[in-house]
Every structure is written in C-alpha cells, then in structure tokens.
Amino acid sequence: MATPLSTKMPLITVSPSPLQLHHQSSFPFPKYPKPQTLPLFKIPENPKSPNMSIPSFRAQASTNDLGLVQQAIQLVQSSPPTWKSAIVTNMMIFIVGSPILASGLSLSGIGAAFLLGALTWRAFGPSGFLLVATYFVIGTAVTKVKMAQKEAQGVAEKRKGRRGPGSVIGSSAAGCVCALLSIYGVGGKAFSRLWELGFVASFCTKLSDTVSSEIGKAFGRTTYLVTTFKIVPRGTEGAMSVEGTSAGLLAAILLASISCLLGEIHGLEAVICVVASQIANLGESVIGAAIQEKEGFRWLNNDAVNVINVSMGSILALLMQQIVFQYLRT
C-alpha cells in the first residue's frame, strides 16, 4: 500500500532569528483588516428598488408594445377581412383622421360613419374603404365651398356643413345593403361582383348629387326647375344648373375611375356606374321638384330622398350590367 506524500516529507521547523525577535518586541506592526473584493456593480438588497424595477418594466413594456403593433399589422393585412380586423383597422384610421372627420360630421355622425367604415372594410376590404373615404373627402370639400355666401342666401347645410347620422345613413343605405349581401354571400359567388358594383354605383350617385348641388349653389348662374324649366333661385328643391350638373358628372367619372383602378369594377362597369348615377340624380330632382315636403309628403325630407336616390343608382347599375353583359354574350 502506498504511503501518503505528507508522511514521506520531513517536517521542517524554522526558528525566528534574533533580529526578527528584536523587531517584533520593539516595533510591533499594526494589524490591518483583511482586504475585501468589491463587486463592480452594487445590487440593492431590496428587490422592489427602482434601480431594478424600472429597466425591467421598460423592457417588458416595449416588448408588449411591439407585440401589439405586430398584431395590429396582421389584422390589417388579414385576407379575407374579418369583423375584428375591420373594427381595429377602422378605429386606427378614425383616430388618425379625426380632424378631417370632425370638420365634416357631427359627433353622432362620426359614430354612424364608424359603423359604415367597419361594414365597408369587412365586405370589400381596403379598396372599398378607400372609395368611401374619397367620397367623404370630396363631398366635405365641396360643401365648404363659398360657405359664407350659401349661409347668406339661406341654402347652406346646417351646422357649417357638418352632417349628422341621418345624412350618413341616408347617403349610404344602398351601399350598406350591398355590403351585407356580399358579407353573407347572398346569391353565391356569381352575385358577389354584382353587390360590389351596386356598392360603387350608390356612392357614385351620392357624390354626383352632392357635388352638383353644392357647386350649383356656389357658382350656378341660372337655375332651372327640372319639371317646368322655369328659372328659380339657387338651392330650390329639384333645381338644376349647367355648372352644378357638369361638376356632378365629373365627380361620378372620378369616383368610378378610382374604383376601376382599385380593381373593384371593370372599365365597362365604371361607365355603367356613371350613367346610372346621372339617371338617378335626374329622378331625384324630379322627386324634389314635384312632391318633396309637399302636402301629404312632409315625411319626404332630404334624408329620405337620399335613400331613394342612392337606391335608384344602385339598382339601375345592376340592371344595366345584366342587360349589357347579356347582350355581349349573344
């Protein structure tokens, strides 16, 4: 058995020299404390110290913010759109565009427009929403044209042109119906293009009506009553002017062209939307001149006439599309 190394080595004892003993007795050296190794960073004992909690909180908050942003982007890009993506996207757009919305709508009107925007995004995605946004911006802009002059003549829109929920619902009634029919797949895939066409035609009709009315009030030199062709003051229900009618036609062409570029409708369908909008606006002028707010028709106010107007434009576009495409097939 091997012997341990310590047992093999002899013990050596070294005795202090006389000089060392002399120094130890005459000059005692002070005893210094044992040096300690300090850490580079002092970590507080209290785990709730702000020095520890704030950086951790900030890092967690930034991570959470990044996650929310990524989720929002995924919702916006979701295809086909869902109700959740429509509501979230619509909310973000309304927050960013709140100054523009407030200039053209009352508070309750903004609420109605939010429902319209969510429904539009759910049915037709970003292209449909952009079409409605374009309609709103142009319609609000022409309403503000020569507002002081219109107010002096008593033909301006109420609340400085800020429209309420009745106007929003009346102007978008046909478009909302087409959006719901598209969402729930009424008629199957064969009818999905028809509902989108009706949606576009309804807003082309309403924009043309708004632009022709507001530009006619502002710049119309001679205004004729559509049923008798008698010269009447600006702003008379059922009155038309060359300036206003021309501007309304250009507005319908512009909105139909934008919709065509966005891929919602084809070129021939854009022409159909423009033609349908002009026929519907002529019909709306006849209704305004003949029976609107007359005895027995007090209920037929501007909002009710708007519903009839956009419905005519939408239905006419659907019928014309079927007739034209049936003729092309033969």
Short mmCIF file of C-alpha atoms in Angstrom, two decimals, residues 38-308:
data_model
loop_
_atom_site.label_atom_id
_atom_site.label_comp_id
_atom_site.label_asym_id
_atom_site.label_seq_id
_atom_site.Cartn_x
_atom_site.Cartn_y
_atom_site.Cartn_z
CA LEU A 38 -15.93 44.62 -4.01
CA PRO A 39 -18.33 43.83 -6.85
CA LEU A 40 -18.26 46.04 -9.92
CA PHE A 41 -21.98 46.86 -9.59
CA LYS A 42 -23.74 47.07 -6.27
CA ILE A 43 -27.03 45.20 -6.36
CA PRO A 44 -29.53 46.52 -3.84
CA GLU A 45 -30.93 44.02 -1.41
CA ASN A 46 -34.50 45.31 -1.82
CA PRO A 47 -35.93 43.64 -4.96
CA LYS A 48 -38.51 46.45 -5.23
CA SER A 49 -35.82 49.08 -5.61
CA PRO A 50 -36.50 51.42 -8.59
CA ASN A 51 -32.99 50.73 -9.90
CA MET A 52 -34.04 47.15 -10.59
CA SER A 53 -37.74 47.50 -11.43
CA ILE A 54 -37.70 50.41 -13.91
CA PRO A 55 -35.35 48.90 -16.55
CA SER A 56 -37.23 45.60 -16.32
CA PHE A 57 -40.60 47.36 -16.63
CA ARG A 58 -39.48 49.43 -19.60
CA ALA A 59 -38.14 46.39 -21.42
CA GLN A 60 -41.35 44.50 -20.80
CA ALA A 61 -43.48 47.47 -21.90
CA SER A 62 -41.53 47.92 -25.12
CA THR A 63 -41.87 44.21 -25.85
CA ASN A 64 -45.59 44.38 -25.25
CA ASP A 65 -45.92 47.46 -27.49
CA LEU A 66 -44.03 45.69 -30.26
CA GLY A 67 -46.31 42.71 -29.93
CA LEU A 68 -49.41 44.90 -30.15
CA VAL A 69 -48.08 46.63 -33.26
CA GLN A 70 -47.36 43.30 -34.92
CA GLN A 71 -50.84 42.05 -34.08
CA ALA A 72 -52.39 45.25 -35.50
CA ILE A 73 -50.42 44.89 -38.73
CA GLN A 74 -51.51 41.26 -39.06
CA LEU A 75 -55.14 42.28 -38.56
CA VAL A 76 -54.91 44.99 -41.22
CA GLN A 77 -53.35 42.53 -43.67
CA SER A 78 -55.77 39.70 -42.95
CA SER A 79 -57.44 38.40 -46.10
CA PRO A 80 -60.34 37.99 -46.35
CA PRO A 81 -61.17 40.70 -43.80
CA THR A 82 -62.82 39.70 -40.53
CA TRP A 83 -65.08 41.70 -38.22
CA LYS A 84 -62.19 42.04 -35.77
CA SER A 85 -59.77 43.33 -38.40
CA ALA A 86 -62.45 45.70 -39.73
CA ILE A 87 -63.16 47.22 -36.32
CA VAL A 88 -59.49 47.54 -35.28
CA THR A 89 -58.40 48.98 -38.63
CA ASN A 90 -61.34 51.36 -38.73
CA MET A 91 -60.56 52.54 -35.21
CA MET A 92 -56.94 53.32 -36.07
CA ILE A 93 -57.92 55.21 -39.22
CA PHE A 94 -60.58 57.19 -37.39
CA ILE A 95 -58.11 58.20 -34.68
CA VAL A 96 -55.59 59.44 -37.25
CA GLY A 97 -58.23 61.15 -39.39
CA SER A 98 -60.29 62.60 -36.53
CA PRO A 99 -59.60 66.26 -37.51
CA ILE A 100 -60.97 65.67 -41.01
CA LEU A 101 -63.95 63.73 -39.67
CA ALA A 102 -64.77 66.46 -37.16
CA SER A 103 -64.79 69.08 -39.92
CA GLY A 104 -67.45 67.24 -41.93
CA LEU A 105 -69.51 65.32 -39.35
CA SER A 106 -71.18 65.89 -36.03
CA LEU A 107 -70.27 63.64 -33.09
CA SER A 108 -73.23 61.34 -33.72
CA GLY A 109 -72.43 61.47 -37.44
CA ILE A 110 -68.92 60.21 -36.68
CA GLY A 111 -70.46 57.28 -34.79
CA ALA A 112 -72.63 56.40 -37.80
CA ALA A 113 -69.63 56.78 -40.11
CA PHE A 114 -67.63 54.39 -37.91
CA LEU A 115 -70.27 51.70 -38.39
CA LEU A 116 -70.27 52.35 -42.13
CA GLY A 117 -66.47 52.14 -42.26
CA ALA A 118 -66.33 48.86 -40.34
CA LEU A 119 -69.04 47.35 -42.52
CA THR A 120 -67.31 48.50 -45.70
CA TRP A 121 -63.90 47.10 -44.66
CA ARG A 122 -65.45 43.78 -43.68
CA ALA A 123 -67.26 43.47 -47.01
CA PHE A 124 -64.83 44.89 -49.57
CA GLY A 125 -61.53 45.39 -47.75
CA PRO A 126 -59.17 48.36 -48.17
CA SER A 127 -60.35 49.22 -51.71
CA GLY A 128 -63.98 49.65 -50.61
CA PHE A 129 -62.94 51.68 -47.59
CA LEU A 130 -60.75 53.94 -49.72
CA LEU A 131 -63.65 54.54 -52.08
CA VAL A 132 -65.90 55.67 -49.21
CA ALA A 133 -63.09 57.83 -47.79
CA THR A 134 -62.65 59.52 -51.18
CA TYR A 135 -66.38 60.17 -51.36
CA PHE A 136 -66.32 61.72 -47.89
CA VAL A 137 -63.31 63.97 -48.54
CA ILE A 138 -64.64 65.33 -51.85
CA GLY A 139 -68.17 65.72 -50.50
CA THR A 140 -66.95 67.60 -47.43
CA ALA A 141 -64.69 69.86 -49.51
CA VAL A 142 -67.42 70.97 -51.94
CA THR A 143 -69.83 71.55 -49.05
CA LYS A 144 -67.39 74.11 -47.60
CA VAL A 145 -67.04 75.99 -50.91
CA LYS A 146 -68.38 79.56 -50.52
CA MET A 147 -69.98 78.66 -47.21
CA ALA A 148 -70.47 82.31 -46.22
CA GLN A 149 -72.32 83.04 -49.46
CA LYS A 150 -74.53 79.97 -49.04
CA GLU A 151 -75.34 80.93 -45.46
CA ALA A 152 -76.26 84.45 -46.53
CA GLN A 153 -78.63 83.02 -49.15
CA GLY A 154 -80.07 80.50 -46.69
CA VAL A 155 -79.11 77.45 -48.76
CA ALA A 156 -76.11 76.18 -46.79
CA GLU A 157 -76.08 72.87 -44.93
CA LYS A 158 -76.79 73.12 -41.23
CA ARG A 159 -74.00 73.15 -38.61
CA LYS A 160 -71.49 74.67 -41.05
CA GLY A 161 -71.85 71.65 -43.32
CA ARG A 162 -71.23 69.11 -40.56
CA ARG A 163 -73.65 66.30 -41.38
CA GLY A 164 -75.42 64.17 -38.81
CA PRO A 165 -76.24 60.45 -38.61
CA GLY A 166 -79.40 60.84 -40.71
CA SER A 167 -77.37 62.15 -43.62
CA VAL A 168 -74.72 59.42 -43.23
CA ILE A 169 -77.29 56.63 -43.10
CA GLY A 170 -79.41 58.08 -45.91
CA SER A 171 -76.41 58.53 -48.19
CA SER A 172 -75.02 55.03 -47.56
CA ALA A 173 -78.22 52.99 -47.22
CA ALA A 174 -77.93 51.18 -50.56
CA GLY A 175 -74.19 50.69 -50.12
CA CYS A 176 -74.73 49.12 -46.69
CA VAL A 177 -77.32 46.72 -48.11
CA CYS A 178 -74.89 45.67 -50.87
CA ALA A 179 -72.13 45.21 -48.27
CA LEU A 180 -74.31 42.96 -46.11
CA LEU A 181 -75.38 40.91 -49.13
CA SER A 182 -71.71 40.45 -50.01
CA ILE A 183 -70.66 39.52 -46.47
CA TYR A 184 -73.29 36.80 -46.13
CA GLY A 185 -72.76 35.52 -49.65
CA VAL A 186 -76.32 36.01 -50.87
CA GLY A 187 -76.59 34.56 -54.38
CA GLY A 188 -73.23 32.82 -54.14
CA LYS A 189 -70.01 33.73 -55.90
CA ALA A 190 -71.83 34.64 -59.12
CA PHE A 191 -73.53 37.58 -57.39
CA SER A 192 -70.53 38.84 -55.40
CA ARG A 193 -69.41 41.09 -58.27
CA LEU A 194 -72.94 42.45 -58.62
CA TRP A 195 -73.09 43.52 -54.98
CA GLU A 196 -69.75 45.30 -55.33
CA LEU A 197 -70.98 47.05 -58.47
CA GLY A 198 -74.13 48.18 -56.66
CA PHE A 199 -71.97 49.45 -53.80
CA VAL A 200 -69.79 51.53 -56.11
CA ALA A 201 -72.78 52.85 -58.08
CA SER A 202 -74.53 54.03 -54.91
CA PHE A 203 -71.58 56.19 -53.85
CA CYS A 204 -71.03 57.49 -57.39
CA THR A 205 -74.68 58.54 -57.37
CA LYS A 206 -74.49 60.27 -53.99
CA LEU A 207 -71.20 62.03 -54.71
CA SER A 208 -72.53 63.30 -58.04
CA ASP A 209 -75.67 64.57 -56.30
CA THR A 210 -73.70 66.31 -53.52
CA VAL A 211 -71.21 67.95 -55.88
CA SER A 212 -73.87 69.12 -58.35
CA SER A 213 -75.96 70.59 -55.53
CA GLU A 214 -73.12 72.38 -53.70
CA ILE A 215 -71.37 73.66 -56.83
CA GLY A 216 -74.71 74.77 -58.25
CA LYS A 217 -75.43 76.76 -55.06
CA ALA A 218 -72.00 78.36 -55.20
CA PHE A 219 -71.46 79.01 -58.92
CA GLY A 220 -74.73 78.36 -60.74
CA ARG A 221 -75.62 81.39 -62.87
CA THR A 222 -79.06 80.25 -63.95
CA THR A 223 -81.02 77.58 -62.10
CA TYR A 224 -83.94 75.80 -63.72
CA LEU A 225 -86.68 73.74 -62.13
CA VAL A 226 -86.38 70.32 -63.72
CA THR A 227 -90.13 69.74 -64.14
CA THR A 228 -91.06 73.10 -65.76
CA PHE A 229 -87.68 74.60 -66.77
CA LYS A 230 -88.66 77.83 -65.06
CA ILE A 231 -85.85 79.92 -63.60
CA VAL A 232 -85.82 79.57 -59.82
CA PRO A 233 -83.46 80.73 -57.03
CA ARG A 234 -80.38 78.71 -56.14
CA GLY A 235 -80.98 75.94 -53.65
CA THR A 236 -84.57 75.30 -54.72
CA GLU A 237 -85.50 71.62 -54.38
CA GLY A 238 -85.43 69.98 -57.80
CA ALA A 239 -83.48 72.82 -59.41
CA MET A 240 -80.56 72.21 -61.77
CA SER A 241 -77.82 74.37 -63.27
CA VAL A 242 -75.30 73.76 -66.03
CA GLU A 243 -72.38 74.37 -63.67
CA GLY A 244 -73.68 72.04 -60.98
CA THR A 245 -74.70 69.27 -63.39
CA SER A 246 -71.33 69.34 -65.13
CA ALA A 247 -69.46 69.20 -61.81
CA GLY A 248 -71.62 66.28 -60.65
CA LEU A 249 -70.90 64.36 -63.85
CA LEU A 250 -67.15 64.88 -63.42
CA ALA A 251 -67.37 63.73 -59.79
CA ALA A 252 -69.12 60.49 -60.82
CA ILE A 253 -66.49 59.86 -63.50
CA LEU A 254 -63.69 60.47 -60.99
CA LEU A 255 -65.06 58.12 -58.34
CA ALA A 256 -65.88 55.39 -60.88
CA SER A 257 -62.36 55.67 -62.33
CA ILE A 258 -60.80 55.36 -58.87
CA SER A 259 -62.91 52.29 -58.19
CA CYS A 260 -61.79 50.81 -61.51
CA LEU A 261 -58.13 51.44 -60.67
CA LEU A 262 -58.63 49.79 -57.29
CA GLY A 263 -59.95 46.69 -59.04
CA GLU A 264 -63.47 46.83 -57.65
CA ILE A 265 -65.14 47.13 -61.06
CA HIS A 266 -64.16 46.82 -64.73
CA GLY A 267 -63.98 49.63 -67.27
CA LEU A 268 -67.41 48.90 -68.76
CA GLU A 269 -68.89 48.70 -65.27
CA ALA A 270 -67.40 52.12 -64.49
CA VAL A 271 -69.30 53.56 -67.46
CA ILE A 272 -72.45 51.85 -66.19
CA CYS A 273 -71.99 53.45 -62.76
CA VAL A 274 -71.65 56.92 -64.28
CA VAL A 275 -74.73 56.55 -66.49
CA ALA A 276 -76.80 55.07 -63.64
CA SER A 277 -75.78 57.89 -61.31
CA GLN A 278 -76.92 60.59 -63.75
CA ILE A 279 -80.28 58.92 -64.37
CA ALA A 280 -80.80 58.52 -60.61
CA ASN A 281 -79.92 62.16 -59.95
CA LEU A 282 -82.37 63.29 -62.61
CA GLY A 283 -85.05 61.18 -60.92
CA GLU A 284 -84.12 62.65 -57.54
CA SER A 285 -84.53 66.18 -58.95
CA VAL A 286 -87.99 65.29 -60.28
CA ILE A 287 -89.00 63.96 -56.85
CA GLY A 288 -87.64 67.08 -55.17
CA ALA A 289 -89.47 69.43 -57.52
CA ALA A 290 -92.77 67.53 -57.62
CA ILE A 291 -93.53 66.10 -54.20
CA GLN A 292 -90.73 66.63 -51.65
CA GLU A 293 -92.12 68.20 -48.47
CA LYS A 294 -95.36 68.99 -50.23
CA GLU A 295 -98.75 68.45 -48.59
CA GLY A 296 -99.06 64.76 -47.80
CA PHE A 297 -95.33 64.19 -48.27
CA ARG A 298 -93.90 66.01 -45.23
CA TRP A 299 -92.05 62.82 -44.30
CA LEU A 300 -90.11 63.00 -47.56
CA ASN A 301 -87.18 65.04 -46.23
CA ASN A 302 -83.61 65.20 -47.58
CA ASP A 303 -82.52 62.01 -45.80
CA ALA A 304 -85.45 60.02 -47.21
CA VAL A 305 -84.80 61.39 -50.69
CA ASN A 306 -81.14 60.39 -50.33
CA VAL A 307 -82.20 56.79 -49.65
CA ILE A 308 -84.35 56.80 -52.78
#
